PDB file of C-alpha atoms and ligand atoms in Angstrom:
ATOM      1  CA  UNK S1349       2.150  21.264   1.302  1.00 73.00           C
ATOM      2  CA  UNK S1350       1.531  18.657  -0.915  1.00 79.00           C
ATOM      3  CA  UNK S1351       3.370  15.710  -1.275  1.00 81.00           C
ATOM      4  CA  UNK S1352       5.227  15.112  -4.935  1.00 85.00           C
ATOM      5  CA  UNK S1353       3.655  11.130  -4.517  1.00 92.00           C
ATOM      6  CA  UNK S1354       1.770   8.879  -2.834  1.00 95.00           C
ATOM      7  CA  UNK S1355       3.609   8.094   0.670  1.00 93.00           C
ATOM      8  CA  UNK S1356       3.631   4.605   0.170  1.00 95.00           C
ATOM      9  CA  UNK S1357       6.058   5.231  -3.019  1.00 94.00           C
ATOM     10  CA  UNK S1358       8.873   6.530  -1.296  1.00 92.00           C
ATOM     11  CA  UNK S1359      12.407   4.889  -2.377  1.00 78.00           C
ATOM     12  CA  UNK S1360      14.133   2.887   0.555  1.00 79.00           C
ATOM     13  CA  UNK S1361      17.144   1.031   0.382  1.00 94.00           C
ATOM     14  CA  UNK S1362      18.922  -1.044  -2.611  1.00 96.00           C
ATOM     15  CA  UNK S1363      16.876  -4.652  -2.646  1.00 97.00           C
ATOM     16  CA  UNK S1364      20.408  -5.968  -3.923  1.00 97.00           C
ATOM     17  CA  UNK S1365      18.382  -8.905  -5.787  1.00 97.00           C
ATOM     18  CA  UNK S1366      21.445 -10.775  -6.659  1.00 97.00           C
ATOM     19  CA  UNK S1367      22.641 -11.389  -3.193  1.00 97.00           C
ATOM     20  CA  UNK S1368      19.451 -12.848  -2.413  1.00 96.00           C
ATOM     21  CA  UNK S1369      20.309 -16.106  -3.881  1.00 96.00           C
ATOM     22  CA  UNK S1370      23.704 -16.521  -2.885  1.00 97.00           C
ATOM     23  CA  UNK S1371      23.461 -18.332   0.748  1.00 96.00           C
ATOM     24  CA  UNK S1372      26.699 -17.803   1.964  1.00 97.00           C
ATOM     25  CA  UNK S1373      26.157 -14.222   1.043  1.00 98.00           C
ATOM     26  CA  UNK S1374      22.974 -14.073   3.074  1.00 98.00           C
ATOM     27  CA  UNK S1375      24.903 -16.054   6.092  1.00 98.00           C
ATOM     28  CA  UNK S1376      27.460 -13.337   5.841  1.00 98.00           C
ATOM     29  CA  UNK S1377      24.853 -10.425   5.907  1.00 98.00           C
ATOM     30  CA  UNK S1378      23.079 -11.883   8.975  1.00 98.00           C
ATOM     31  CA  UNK S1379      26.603 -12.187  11.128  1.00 97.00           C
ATOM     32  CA  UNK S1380      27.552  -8.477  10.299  1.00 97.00           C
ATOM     33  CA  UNK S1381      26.901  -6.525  13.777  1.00 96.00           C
ATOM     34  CA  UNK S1382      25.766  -3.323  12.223  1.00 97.00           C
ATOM     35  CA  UNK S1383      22.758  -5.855  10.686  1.00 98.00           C
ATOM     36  CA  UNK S1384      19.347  -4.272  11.564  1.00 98.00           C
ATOM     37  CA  UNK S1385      16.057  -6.909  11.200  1.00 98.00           C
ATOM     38  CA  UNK S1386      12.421  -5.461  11.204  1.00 98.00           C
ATOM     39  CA  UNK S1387      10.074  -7.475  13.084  1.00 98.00           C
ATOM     40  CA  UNK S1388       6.635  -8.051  11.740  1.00 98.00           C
ATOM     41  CA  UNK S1389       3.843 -10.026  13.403  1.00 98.00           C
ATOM     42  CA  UNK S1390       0.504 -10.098  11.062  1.00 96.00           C
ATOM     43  CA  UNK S1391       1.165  -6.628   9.320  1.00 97.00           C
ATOM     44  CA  UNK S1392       2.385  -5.224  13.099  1.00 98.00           C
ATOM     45  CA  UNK S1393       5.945  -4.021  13.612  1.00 98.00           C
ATOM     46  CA  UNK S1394       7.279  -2.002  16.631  1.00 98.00           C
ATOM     47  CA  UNK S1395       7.844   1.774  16.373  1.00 98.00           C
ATOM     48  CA  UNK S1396       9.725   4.529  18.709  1.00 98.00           C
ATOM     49  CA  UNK S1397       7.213   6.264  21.125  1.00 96.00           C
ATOM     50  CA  UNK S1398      10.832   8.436  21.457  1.00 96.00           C
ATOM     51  CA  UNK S1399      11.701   8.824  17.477  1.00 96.00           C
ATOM     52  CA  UNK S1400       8.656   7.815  16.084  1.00 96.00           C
ATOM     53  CA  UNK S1401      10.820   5.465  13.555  1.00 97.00           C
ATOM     54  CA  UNK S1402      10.388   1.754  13.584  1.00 98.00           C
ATOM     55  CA  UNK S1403      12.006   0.123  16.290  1.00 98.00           C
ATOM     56  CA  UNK S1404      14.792  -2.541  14.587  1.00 98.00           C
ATOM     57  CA  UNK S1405      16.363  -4.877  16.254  1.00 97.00           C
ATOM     58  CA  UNK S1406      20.151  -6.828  16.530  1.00 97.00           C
ATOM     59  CA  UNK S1407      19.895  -9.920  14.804  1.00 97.00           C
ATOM     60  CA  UNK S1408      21.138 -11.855  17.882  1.00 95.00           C
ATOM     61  CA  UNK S1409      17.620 -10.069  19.744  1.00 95.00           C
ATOM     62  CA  UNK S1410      15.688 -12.295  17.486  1.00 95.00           C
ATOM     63  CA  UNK S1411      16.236 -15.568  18.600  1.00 92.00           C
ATOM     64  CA  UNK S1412      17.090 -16.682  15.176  1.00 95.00           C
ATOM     65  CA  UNK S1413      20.921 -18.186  14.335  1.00 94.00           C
ATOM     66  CA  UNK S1414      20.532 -18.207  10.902  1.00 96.00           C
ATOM     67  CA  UNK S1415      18.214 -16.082   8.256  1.00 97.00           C
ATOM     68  CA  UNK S1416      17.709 -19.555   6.142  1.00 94.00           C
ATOM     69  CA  UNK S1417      14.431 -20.758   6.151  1.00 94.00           C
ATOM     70  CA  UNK S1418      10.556 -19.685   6.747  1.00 97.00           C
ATOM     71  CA  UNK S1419      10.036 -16.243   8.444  1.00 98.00           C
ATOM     72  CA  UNK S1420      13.047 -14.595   7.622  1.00 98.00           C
ATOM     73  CA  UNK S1421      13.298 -12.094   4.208  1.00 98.00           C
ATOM     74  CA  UNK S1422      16.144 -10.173   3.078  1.00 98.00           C
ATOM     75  CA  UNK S1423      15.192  -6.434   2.520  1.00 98.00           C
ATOM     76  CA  UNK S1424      18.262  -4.637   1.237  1.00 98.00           C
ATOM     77  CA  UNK S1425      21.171  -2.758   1.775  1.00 97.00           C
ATOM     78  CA  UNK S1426      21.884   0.859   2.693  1.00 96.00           C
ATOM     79  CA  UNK S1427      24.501   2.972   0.865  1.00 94.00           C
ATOM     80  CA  UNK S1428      26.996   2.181   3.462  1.00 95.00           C
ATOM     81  CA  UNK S1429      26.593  -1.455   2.857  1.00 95.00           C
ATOM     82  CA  UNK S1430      24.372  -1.605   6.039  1.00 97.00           C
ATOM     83  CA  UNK S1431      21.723  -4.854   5.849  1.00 98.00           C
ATOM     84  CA  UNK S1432      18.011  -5.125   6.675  1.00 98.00           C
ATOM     85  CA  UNK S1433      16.191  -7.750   7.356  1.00 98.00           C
ATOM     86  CA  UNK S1434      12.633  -8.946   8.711  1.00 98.00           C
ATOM     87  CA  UNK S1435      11.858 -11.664  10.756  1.00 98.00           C
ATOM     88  CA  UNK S1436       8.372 -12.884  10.747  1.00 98.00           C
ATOM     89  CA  UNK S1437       7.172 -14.081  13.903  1.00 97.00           C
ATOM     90  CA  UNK S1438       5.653 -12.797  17.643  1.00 97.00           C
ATOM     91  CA  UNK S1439       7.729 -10.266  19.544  1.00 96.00           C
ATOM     92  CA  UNK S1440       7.607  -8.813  22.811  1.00 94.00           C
ATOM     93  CA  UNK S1441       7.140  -4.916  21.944  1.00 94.00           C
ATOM     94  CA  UNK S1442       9.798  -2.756  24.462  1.00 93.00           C
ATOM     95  CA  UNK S1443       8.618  -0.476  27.020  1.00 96.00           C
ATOM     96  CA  UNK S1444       9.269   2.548  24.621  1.00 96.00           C
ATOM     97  CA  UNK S1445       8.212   1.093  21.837  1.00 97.00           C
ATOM     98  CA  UNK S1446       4.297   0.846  20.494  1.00 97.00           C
ATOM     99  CA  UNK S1447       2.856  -1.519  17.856  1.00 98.00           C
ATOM    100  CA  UNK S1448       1.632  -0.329  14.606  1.00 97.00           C
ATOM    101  CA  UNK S1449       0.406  -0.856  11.163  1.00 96.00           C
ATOM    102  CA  UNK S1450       1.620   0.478   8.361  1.00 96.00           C
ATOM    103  CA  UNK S1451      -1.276   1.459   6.938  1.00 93.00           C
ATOM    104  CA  UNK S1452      -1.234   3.955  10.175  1.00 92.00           C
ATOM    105  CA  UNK S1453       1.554   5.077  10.353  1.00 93.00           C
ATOM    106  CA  UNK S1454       2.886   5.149   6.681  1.00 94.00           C
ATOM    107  CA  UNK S1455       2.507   8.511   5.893  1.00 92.00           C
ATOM    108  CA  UNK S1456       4.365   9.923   9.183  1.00 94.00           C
ATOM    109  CA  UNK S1457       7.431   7.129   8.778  1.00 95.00           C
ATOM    110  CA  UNK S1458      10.424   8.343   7.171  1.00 95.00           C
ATOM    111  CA  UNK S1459      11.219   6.888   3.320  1.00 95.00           C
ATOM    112  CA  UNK S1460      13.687   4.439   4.944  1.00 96.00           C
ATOM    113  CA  UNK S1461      11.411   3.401   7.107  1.00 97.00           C
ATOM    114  CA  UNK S1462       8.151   3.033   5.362  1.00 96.00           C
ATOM    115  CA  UNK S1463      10.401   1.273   2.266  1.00 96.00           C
ATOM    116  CA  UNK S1464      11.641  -1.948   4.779  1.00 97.00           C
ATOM    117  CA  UNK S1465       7.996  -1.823   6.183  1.00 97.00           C
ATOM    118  CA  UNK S1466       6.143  -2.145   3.051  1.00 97.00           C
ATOM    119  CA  UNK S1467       8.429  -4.672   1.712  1.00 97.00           C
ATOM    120  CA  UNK S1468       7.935  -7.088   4.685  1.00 98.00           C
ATOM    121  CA  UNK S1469       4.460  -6.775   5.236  1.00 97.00           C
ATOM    122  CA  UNK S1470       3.797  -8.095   1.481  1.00 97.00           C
ATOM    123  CA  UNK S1471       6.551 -10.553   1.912  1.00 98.00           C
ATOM    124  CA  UNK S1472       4.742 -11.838   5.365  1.00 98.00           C
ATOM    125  CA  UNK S1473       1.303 -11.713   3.621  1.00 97.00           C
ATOM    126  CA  UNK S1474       2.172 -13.388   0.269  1.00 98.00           C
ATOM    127  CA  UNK S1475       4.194 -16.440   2.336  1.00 98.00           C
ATOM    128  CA  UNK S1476       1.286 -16.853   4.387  1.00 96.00           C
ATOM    129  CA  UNK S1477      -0.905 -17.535   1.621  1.00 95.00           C
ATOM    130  CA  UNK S1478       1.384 -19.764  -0.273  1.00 96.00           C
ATOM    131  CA  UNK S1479       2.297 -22.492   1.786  1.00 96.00           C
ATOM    132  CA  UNK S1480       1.247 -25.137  -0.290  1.00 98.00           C
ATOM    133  CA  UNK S1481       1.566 -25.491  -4.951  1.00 98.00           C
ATOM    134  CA  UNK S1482      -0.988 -24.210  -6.833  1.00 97.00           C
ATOM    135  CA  UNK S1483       0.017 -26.519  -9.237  1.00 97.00           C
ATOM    136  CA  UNK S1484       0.450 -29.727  -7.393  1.00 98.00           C
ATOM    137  CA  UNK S1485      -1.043 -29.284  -3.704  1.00 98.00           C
ATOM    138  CA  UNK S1486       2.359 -30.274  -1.870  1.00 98.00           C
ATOM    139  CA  UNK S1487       4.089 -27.824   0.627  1.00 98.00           C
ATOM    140  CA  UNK S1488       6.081 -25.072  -0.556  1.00 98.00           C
ATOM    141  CA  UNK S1489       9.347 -23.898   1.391  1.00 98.00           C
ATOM    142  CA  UNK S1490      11.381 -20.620   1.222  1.00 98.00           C
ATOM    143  CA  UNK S1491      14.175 -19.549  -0.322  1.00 97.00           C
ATOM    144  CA  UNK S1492      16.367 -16.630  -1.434  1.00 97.00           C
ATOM    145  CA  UNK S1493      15.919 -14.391   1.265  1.00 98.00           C
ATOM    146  CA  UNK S1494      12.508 -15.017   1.631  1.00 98.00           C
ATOM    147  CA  UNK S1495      11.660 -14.297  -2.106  1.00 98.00           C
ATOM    148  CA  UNK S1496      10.203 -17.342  -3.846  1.00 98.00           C
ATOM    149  CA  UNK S1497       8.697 -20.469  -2.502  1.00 98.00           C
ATOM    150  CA  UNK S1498       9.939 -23.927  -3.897  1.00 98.00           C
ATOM    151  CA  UNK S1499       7.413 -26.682  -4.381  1.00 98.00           C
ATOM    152  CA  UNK S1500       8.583 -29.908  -2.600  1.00 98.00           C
ATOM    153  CA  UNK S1501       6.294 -32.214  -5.100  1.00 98.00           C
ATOM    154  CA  UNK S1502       6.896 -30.576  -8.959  1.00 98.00           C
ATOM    155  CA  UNK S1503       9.238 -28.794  -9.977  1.00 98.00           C
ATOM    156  CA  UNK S1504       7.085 -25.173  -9.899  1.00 98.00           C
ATOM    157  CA  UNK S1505       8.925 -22.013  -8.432  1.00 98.00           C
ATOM    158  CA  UNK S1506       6.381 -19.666  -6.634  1.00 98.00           C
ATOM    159  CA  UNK S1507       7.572 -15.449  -7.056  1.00 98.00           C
ATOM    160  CA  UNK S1508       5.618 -12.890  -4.804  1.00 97.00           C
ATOM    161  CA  UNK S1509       2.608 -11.490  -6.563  1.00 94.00           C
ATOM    162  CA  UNK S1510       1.157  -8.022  -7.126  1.00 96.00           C
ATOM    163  CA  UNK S1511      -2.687  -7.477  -7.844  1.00 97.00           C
ATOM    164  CA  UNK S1512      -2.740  -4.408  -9.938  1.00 98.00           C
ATOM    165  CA  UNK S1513      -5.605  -1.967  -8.976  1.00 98.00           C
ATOM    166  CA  UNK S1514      -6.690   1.552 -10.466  1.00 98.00           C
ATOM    167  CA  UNK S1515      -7.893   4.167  -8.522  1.00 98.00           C
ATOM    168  CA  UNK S1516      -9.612   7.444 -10.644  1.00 98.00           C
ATOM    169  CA  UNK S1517     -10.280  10.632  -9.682  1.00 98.00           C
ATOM    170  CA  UNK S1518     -13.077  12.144 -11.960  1.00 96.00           C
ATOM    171  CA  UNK S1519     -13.366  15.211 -12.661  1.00 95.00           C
ATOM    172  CA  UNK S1520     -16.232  16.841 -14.667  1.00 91.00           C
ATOM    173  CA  UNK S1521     -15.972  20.112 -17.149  1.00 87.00           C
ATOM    174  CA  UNK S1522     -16.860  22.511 -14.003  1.00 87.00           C
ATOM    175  CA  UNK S1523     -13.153  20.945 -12.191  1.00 89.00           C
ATOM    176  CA  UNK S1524     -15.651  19.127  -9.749  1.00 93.00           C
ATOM    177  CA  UNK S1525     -14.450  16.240  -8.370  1.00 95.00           C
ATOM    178  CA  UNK S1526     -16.283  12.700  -8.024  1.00 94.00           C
ATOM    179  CA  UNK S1527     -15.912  11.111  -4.338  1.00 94.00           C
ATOM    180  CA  UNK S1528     -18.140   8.203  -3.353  1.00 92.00           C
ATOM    181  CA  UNK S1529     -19.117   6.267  -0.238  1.00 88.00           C
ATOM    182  CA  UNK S1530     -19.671   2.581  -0.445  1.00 83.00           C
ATOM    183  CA  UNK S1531     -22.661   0.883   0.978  1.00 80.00           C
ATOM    184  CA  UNK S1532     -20.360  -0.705   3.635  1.00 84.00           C
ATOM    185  CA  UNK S1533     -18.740   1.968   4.851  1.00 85.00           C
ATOM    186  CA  UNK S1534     -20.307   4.170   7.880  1.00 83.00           C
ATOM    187  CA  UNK S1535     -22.046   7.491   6.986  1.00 83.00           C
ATOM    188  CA  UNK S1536     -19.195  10.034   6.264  1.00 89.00           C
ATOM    189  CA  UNK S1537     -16.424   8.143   4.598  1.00 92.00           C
ATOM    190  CA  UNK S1538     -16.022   9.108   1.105  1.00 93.00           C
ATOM    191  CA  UNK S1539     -13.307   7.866  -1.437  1.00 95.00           C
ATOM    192  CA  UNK S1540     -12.271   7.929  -5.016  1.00 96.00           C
ATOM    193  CA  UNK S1541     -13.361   5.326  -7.391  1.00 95.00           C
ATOM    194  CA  UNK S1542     -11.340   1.761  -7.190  1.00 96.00           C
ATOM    195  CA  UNK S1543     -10.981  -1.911  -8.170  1.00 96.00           C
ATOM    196  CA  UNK S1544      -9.069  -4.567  -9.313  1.00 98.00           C
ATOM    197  CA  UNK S1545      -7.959  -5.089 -12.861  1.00 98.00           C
ATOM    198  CA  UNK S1546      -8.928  -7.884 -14.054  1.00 98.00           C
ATOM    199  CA  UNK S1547      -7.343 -10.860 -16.140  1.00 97.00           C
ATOM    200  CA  UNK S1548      -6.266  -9.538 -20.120  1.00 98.00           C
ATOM    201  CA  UNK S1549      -7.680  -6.075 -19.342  1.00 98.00           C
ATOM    202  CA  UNK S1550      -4.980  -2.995 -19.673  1.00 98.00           C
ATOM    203  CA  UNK S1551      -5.318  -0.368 -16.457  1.00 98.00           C
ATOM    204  CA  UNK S1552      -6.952   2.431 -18.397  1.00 98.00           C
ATOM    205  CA  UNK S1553      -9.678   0.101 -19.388  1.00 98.00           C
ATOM    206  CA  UNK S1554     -10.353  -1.093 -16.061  1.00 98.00           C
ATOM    207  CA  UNK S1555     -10.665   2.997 -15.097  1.00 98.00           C
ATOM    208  CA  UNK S1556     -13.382   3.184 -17.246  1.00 97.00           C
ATOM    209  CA  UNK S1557     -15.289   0.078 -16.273  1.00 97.00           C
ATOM    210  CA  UNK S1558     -14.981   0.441 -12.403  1.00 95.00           C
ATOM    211  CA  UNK S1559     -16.281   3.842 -13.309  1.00 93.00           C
ATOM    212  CA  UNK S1560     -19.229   3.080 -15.037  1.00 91.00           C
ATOM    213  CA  UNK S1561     -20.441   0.240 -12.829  1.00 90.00           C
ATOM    214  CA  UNK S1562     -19.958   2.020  -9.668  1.00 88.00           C
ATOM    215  CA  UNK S1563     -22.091   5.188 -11.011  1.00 85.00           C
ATOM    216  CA  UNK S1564     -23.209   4.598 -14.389  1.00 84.00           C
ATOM    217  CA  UNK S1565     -20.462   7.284 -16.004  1.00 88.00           C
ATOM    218  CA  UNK S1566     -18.711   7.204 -18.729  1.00 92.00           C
ATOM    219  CA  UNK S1567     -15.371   8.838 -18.611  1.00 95.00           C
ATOM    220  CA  UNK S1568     -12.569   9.923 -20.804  1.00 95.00           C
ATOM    221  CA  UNK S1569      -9.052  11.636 -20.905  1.00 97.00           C
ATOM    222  CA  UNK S1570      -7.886   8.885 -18.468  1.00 98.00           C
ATOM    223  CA  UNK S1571      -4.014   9.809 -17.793  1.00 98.00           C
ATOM    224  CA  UNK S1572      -1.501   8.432 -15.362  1.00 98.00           C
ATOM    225  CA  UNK S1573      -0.892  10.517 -12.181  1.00 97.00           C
ATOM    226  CA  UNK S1574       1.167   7.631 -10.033  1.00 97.00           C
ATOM    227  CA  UNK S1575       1.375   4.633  -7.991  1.00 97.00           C
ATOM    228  CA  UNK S1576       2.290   2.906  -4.840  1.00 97.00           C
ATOM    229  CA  UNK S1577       2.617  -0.478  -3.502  1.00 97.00           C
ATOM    230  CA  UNK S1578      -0.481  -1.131  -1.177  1.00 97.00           C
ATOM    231  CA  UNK S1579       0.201  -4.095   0.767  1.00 96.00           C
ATOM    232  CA  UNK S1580      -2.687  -4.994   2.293  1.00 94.00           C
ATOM    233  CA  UNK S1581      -2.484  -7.985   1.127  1.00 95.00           C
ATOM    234  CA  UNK S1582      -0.698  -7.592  -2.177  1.00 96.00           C
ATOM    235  CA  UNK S1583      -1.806  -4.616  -4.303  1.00 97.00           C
ATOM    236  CA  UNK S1584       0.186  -2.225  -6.073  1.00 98.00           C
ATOM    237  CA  UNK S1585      -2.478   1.140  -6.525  1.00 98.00           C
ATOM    238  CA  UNK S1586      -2.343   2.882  -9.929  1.00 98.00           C
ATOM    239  CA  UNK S1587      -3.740   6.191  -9.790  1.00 98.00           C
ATOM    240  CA  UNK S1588      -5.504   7.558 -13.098  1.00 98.00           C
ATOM    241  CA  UNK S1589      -7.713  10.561 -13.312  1.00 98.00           C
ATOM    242  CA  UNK S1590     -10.251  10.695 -15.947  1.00 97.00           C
ATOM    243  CA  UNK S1591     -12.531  13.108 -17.056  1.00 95.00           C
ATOM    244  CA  UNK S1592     -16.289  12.415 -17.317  1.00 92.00           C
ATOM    245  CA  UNK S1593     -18.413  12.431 -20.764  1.00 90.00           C
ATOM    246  CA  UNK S1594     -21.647  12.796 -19.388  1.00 70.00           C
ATOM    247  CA  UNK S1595     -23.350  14.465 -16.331  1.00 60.00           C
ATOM    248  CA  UNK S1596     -25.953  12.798 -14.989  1.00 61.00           C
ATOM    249  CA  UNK S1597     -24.864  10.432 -12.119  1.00 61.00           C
ATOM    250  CA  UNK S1598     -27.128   7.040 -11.779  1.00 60.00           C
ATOM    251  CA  UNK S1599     -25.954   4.739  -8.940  1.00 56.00           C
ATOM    252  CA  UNK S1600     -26.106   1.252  -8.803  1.00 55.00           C
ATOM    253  CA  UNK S1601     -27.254   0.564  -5.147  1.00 55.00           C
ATOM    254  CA  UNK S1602     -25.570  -2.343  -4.660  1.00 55.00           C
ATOM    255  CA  UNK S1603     -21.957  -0.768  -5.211  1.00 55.00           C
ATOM    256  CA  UNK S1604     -22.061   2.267  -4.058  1.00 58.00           C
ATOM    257  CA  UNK S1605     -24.152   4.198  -1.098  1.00 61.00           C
ATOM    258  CA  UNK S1606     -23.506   7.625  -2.390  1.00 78.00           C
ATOM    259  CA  UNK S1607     -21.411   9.219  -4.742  1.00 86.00           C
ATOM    260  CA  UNK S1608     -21.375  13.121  -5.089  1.00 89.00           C
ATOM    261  CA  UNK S1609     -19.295  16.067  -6.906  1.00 90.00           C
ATOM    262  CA  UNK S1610     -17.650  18.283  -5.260  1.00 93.00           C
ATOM    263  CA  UNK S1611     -16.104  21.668  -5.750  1.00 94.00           C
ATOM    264  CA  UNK S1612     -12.715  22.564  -4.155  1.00 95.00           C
ATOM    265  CA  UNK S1613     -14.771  24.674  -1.580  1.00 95.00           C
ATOM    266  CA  UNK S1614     -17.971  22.516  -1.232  1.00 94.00           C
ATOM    267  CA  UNK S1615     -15.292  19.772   0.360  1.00 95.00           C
ATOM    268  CA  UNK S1616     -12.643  21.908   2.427  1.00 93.00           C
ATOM    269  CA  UNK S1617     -16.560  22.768   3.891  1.00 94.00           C
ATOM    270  CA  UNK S1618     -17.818  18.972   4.173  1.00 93.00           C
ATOM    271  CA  UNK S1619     -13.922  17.683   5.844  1.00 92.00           C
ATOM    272  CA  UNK S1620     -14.480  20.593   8.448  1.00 91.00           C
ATOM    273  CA  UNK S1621     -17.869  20.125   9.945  1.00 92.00           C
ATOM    274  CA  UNK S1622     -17.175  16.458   9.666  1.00 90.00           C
ATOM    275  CA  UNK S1623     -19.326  15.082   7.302  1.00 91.00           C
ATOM    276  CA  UNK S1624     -16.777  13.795   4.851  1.00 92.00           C
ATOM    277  CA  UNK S1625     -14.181  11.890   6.526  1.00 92.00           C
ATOM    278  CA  UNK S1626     -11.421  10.438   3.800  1.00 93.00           C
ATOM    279  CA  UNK S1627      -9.323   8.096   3.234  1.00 92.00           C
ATOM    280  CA  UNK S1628      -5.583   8.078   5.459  1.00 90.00           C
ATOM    281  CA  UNK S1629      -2.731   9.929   4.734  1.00 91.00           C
ATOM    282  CA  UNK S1630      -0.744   6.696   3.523  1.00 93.00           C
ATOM    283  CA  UNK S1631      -3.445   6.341   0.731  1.00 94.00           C
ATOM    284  CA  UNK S1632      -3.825   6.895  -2.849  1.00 96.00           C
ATOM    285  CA  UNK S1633      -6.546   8.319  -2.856  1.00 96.00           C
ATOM    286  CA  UNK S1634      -5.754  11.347  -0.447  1.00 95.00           C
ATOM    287  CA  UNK S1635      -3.175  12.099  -2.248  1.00 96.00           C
ATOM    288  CA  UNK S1636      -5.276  12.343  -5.282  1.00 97.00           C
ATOM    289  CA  UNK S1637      -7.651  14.324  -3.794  1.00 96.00           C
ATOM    290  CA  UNK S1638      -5.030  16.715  -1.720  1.00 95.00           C
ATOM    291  CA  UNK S1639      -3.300  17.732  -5.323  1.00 95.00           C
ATOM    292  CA  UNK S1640      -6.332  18.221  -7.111  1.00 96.00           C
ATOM    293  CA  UNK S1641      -6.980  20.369  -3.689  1.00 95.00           C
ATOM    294  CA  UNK S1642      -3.456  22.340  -4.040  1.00 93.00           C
ATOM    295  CA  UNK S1643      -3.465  21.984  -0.694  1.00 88.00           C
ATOM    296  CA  UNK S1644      -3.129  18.919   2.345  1.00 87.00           C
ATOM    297  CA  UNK S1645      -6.099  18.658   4.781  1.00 84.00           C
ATOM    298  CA  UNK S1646      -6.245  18.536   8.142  1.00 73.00           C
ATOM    299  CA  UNK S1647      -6.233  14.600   9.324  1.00 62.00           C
ATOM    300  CA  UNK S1648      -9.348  14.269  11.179  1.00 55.00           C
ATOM    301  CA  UNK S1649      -9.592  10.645  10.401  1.00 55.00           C
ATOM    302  CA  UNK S1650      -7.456   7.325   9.664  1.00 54.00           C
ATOM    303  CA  UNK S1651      -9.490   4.300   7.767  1.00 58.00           C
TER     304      UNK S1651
HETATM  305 ZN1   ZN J 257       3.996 -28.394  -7.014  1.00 73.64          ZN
END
């Protein structure tokens, strides 16, 4: 079966933004016993070897008194009123519990689950990289329930940011498909096309650049399929598929290693015997590929 959107999209819980900046509020949230916190250490958070759901914790377990401050982030309430949060810092994993990335796991976590996950890991990875202005140089601190940064030295606010990439599938007039291996990647590993948008550039035109410098195509028809926040470190993925003008396929050897077509049976064939091997199951562009398929593939592989 194929899934109706990328896994990563799935809705979670209510961010209730405007309790976020009420303190008290926050205090209030943290002191309520049926409170659950994530813990995240670098992009790792524990996980049920029993239920295979992310393992949260009592706040009192966290050795924090208070969610003010760095390292703790405010991630929503249930629709029983029921609060999550994430504290940032080392843990001891339990006994029953293993460590995990979401990127790993965040196909096979439940919507809930991979919601509060992706929401801290950017948080974690964007305060990380922000301690100090980018207008000023001084030190930055946190506030609102981990959702801006205040600049000690100017008066400049800091939000979370969001690199936008595209991702295409390309398709040619036969209903081939266009998967291609970068130079950097070991033999088998095959993806669709991807990059960053760049500054004053709209997503469909960034489709048909990363295109054409990764294999020399032009490409048309570009339409939406979907998206999904990729936080590794702060992307949000926009799919696009887009239909090729032209058929001959020149590669630039510097971007890419390989890029090929492929009929719907030419790659059930090359993912059997092994010698595709693509992208994980939390990923864009699996999805992509999987409902141009009509059908999900085995999952041989995790990169
Ligand atoms: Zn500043």
């Amino acid at each position: 079966v194929v899934a109706d959107g990328p896994a990563l999209a799935r809705v979670s819980v209510s961010r209730a933004t405007e309790q976020r900046v009420v303190p008290e509020a926050l205090a209030a949230m943290w002191a309520d016993r049926r409170t659950r916190v994530l813990r995240i250490d670098e992009g790792r958070a524990p996980v049920s070897r029993r239920t295979g759901r992310i393992a949260l914790a009592a706040p009192g377990a966290t050795g924090r008194l208070s969610p003010s401050g760095e390292g703790c982030y405010f991630l929503g309430i249930d629709e029983r009123n029921m609060p999550f949060f994430a504290v940032d810092a080392p843990f001891e994993a339990g006994p029953t519990e293993r460590v995990v990335t979401l990127r790993a796991v965040g196909s096979q976590l439940c919507a809930q689950d991979c919601g509060l996950f992706a929401h801290a890991s950017a948080l974690s990875a964007w305060h990380a990289r922000t301690r100090f202005c980018s207008s000023c140089g001084a030190a930055t601190s946190a506030g609102s329930g981990g959702h801006v940064r205040t600049c000690s030295g100017c008066p400049a606010q800091h939000f979370p940011r969001t690199d936008p990439a595209v991702i295409a599938l390309v398709k040619d007039r036969r209903g081939r498909v266009l998967l291609a291996r970068n130079a950097a990647w070991p033999q088998s590993r095959y993806s669709t096309v991807a990059g960053f948008v760049e500054p004053g550039e709209s997503p469909e035109a960034a489709v048909a650049r990363e295109v054409f410098e990764e294999t020399d195509l032009m490409v048309d028809q570009i339409r939406y399929q979907g998206s999904q926040p990729w936080p590794f470190p702060s992307s949000v993925m926009l799919a696009f598929e887009a239909r090729v003008v032209d058929t001959a396929l020149h590669l630039d050897a510097n971007e890419l290693g390989e890029a090929r077509w492929f009929s719907r049976r030419q790659l059930v064939a090359a993912v059997d015997t092994g010698a595709v091997r693509l992208p994980s199951a939390a990923s864009v562009a699996r999805w992509q590929v999987e409902r141009w398929l009509g059908a999900a593939l085995e999952s041989n592989q995790d990169w």
